[in-house]
XYZ file of C-alpha atoms in Angstrom:
68
model
C -2.673 -1.412 1.138
C -5.801 -3.090 2.235
C -9.108 -3.826 -0.644
C -12.663 -4.720 1.045
C -10.055 -5.520 4.268
C -7.974 -7.755 2.430
C -3.954 -6.888 2.243
C -2.517 -5.815 -1.278
C 1.155 -7.198 1.174
C 1.318 -9.380 2.808
C 4.917 -9.766 3.802
C 8.158 -7.049 3.070
C 12.008 -8.140 3.448
C 13.763 -4.632 3.814
C 17.141 -4.338 2.619
C 18.772 -4.269 6.400
C 17.020 -7.571 7.010
C 18.125 -9.149 4.008
C 21.739 -7.878 4.912
C 21.122 -9.635 8.361
C 19.412 -13.113 6.733
C 22.847 -13.141 4.903
C 25.069 -12.789 8.001
C 23.166 -15.296 9.639
C 23.363 -17.960 7.911
C 27.167 -16.780 6.569
C 26.806 -16.236 2.658
C 28.883 -14.749 1.232
C 28.065 -13.215 -2.244
C 31.914 -12.471 -3.212
C 32.089 -16.108 -3.050
C 28.981 -17.423 -4.547
C 29.496 -18.167 -8.119
C 27.853 -16.267 -11.025
C 25.399 -18.023 -13.411
C 23.600 -17.301 -15.905
C 20.557 -15.866 -16.268
C 16.948 -17.532 -16.690
C 14.098 -16.326 -18.730
C 11.454 -15.904 -17.373
C 9.127 -14.713 -20.486
C 10.388 -17.829 -22.321
C 12.137 -17.559 -26.205
C 11.125 -14.080 -28.247
C 10.911 -12.972 -31.670
C 12.527 -9.305 -33.025
C 8.539 -9.410 -33.813
C 8.195 -6.145 -31.638
C 9.830 -4.386 -32.859
C 8.020 -3.533 -35.956
C 5.004 -3.988 -34.215
C 4.455 -0.230 -34.574
C 4.669 0.096 -38.611
C 2.529 -0.209 -41.226
C 1.081 -3.390 -40.928
C 3.173 -4.048 -38.077
C 0.789 -5.974 -36.367
C -0.055 -8.691 -38.318
C 3.622 -8.953 -39.093
C 4.554 -10.114 -36.200
C 1.037 -12.836 -35.505
C 3.064 -13.748 -38.666
C 6.781 -13.903 -37.126
C 5.765 -15.349 -33.666
C 5.959 -19.035 -33.747
C 2.724 -20.432 -32.259
C 2.695 -23.434 -29.326
C -0.189 -25.619 -29.736
C-alpha cells in the first residue's frame, strides 16, 4: 500500500481502539445528544435524476444553480 516509497495510509484506528478511547475518556454514546446530519456536498437539486434521460444533461445544467 505505497507508491514510490510513500505510504497511502498514515494511521488507522480499529473499532477496538475506538472503544478503548471512549472508555478511557468516559464517553457514553447512549448519553450523547443526537444532532442533525450535516450536508458535506452542500445544496443539491433534482437534476441528477434526469441526467440519463434524453436531453437530461442540458436540462440538468439549466436547473443547477451556479455560484459564480
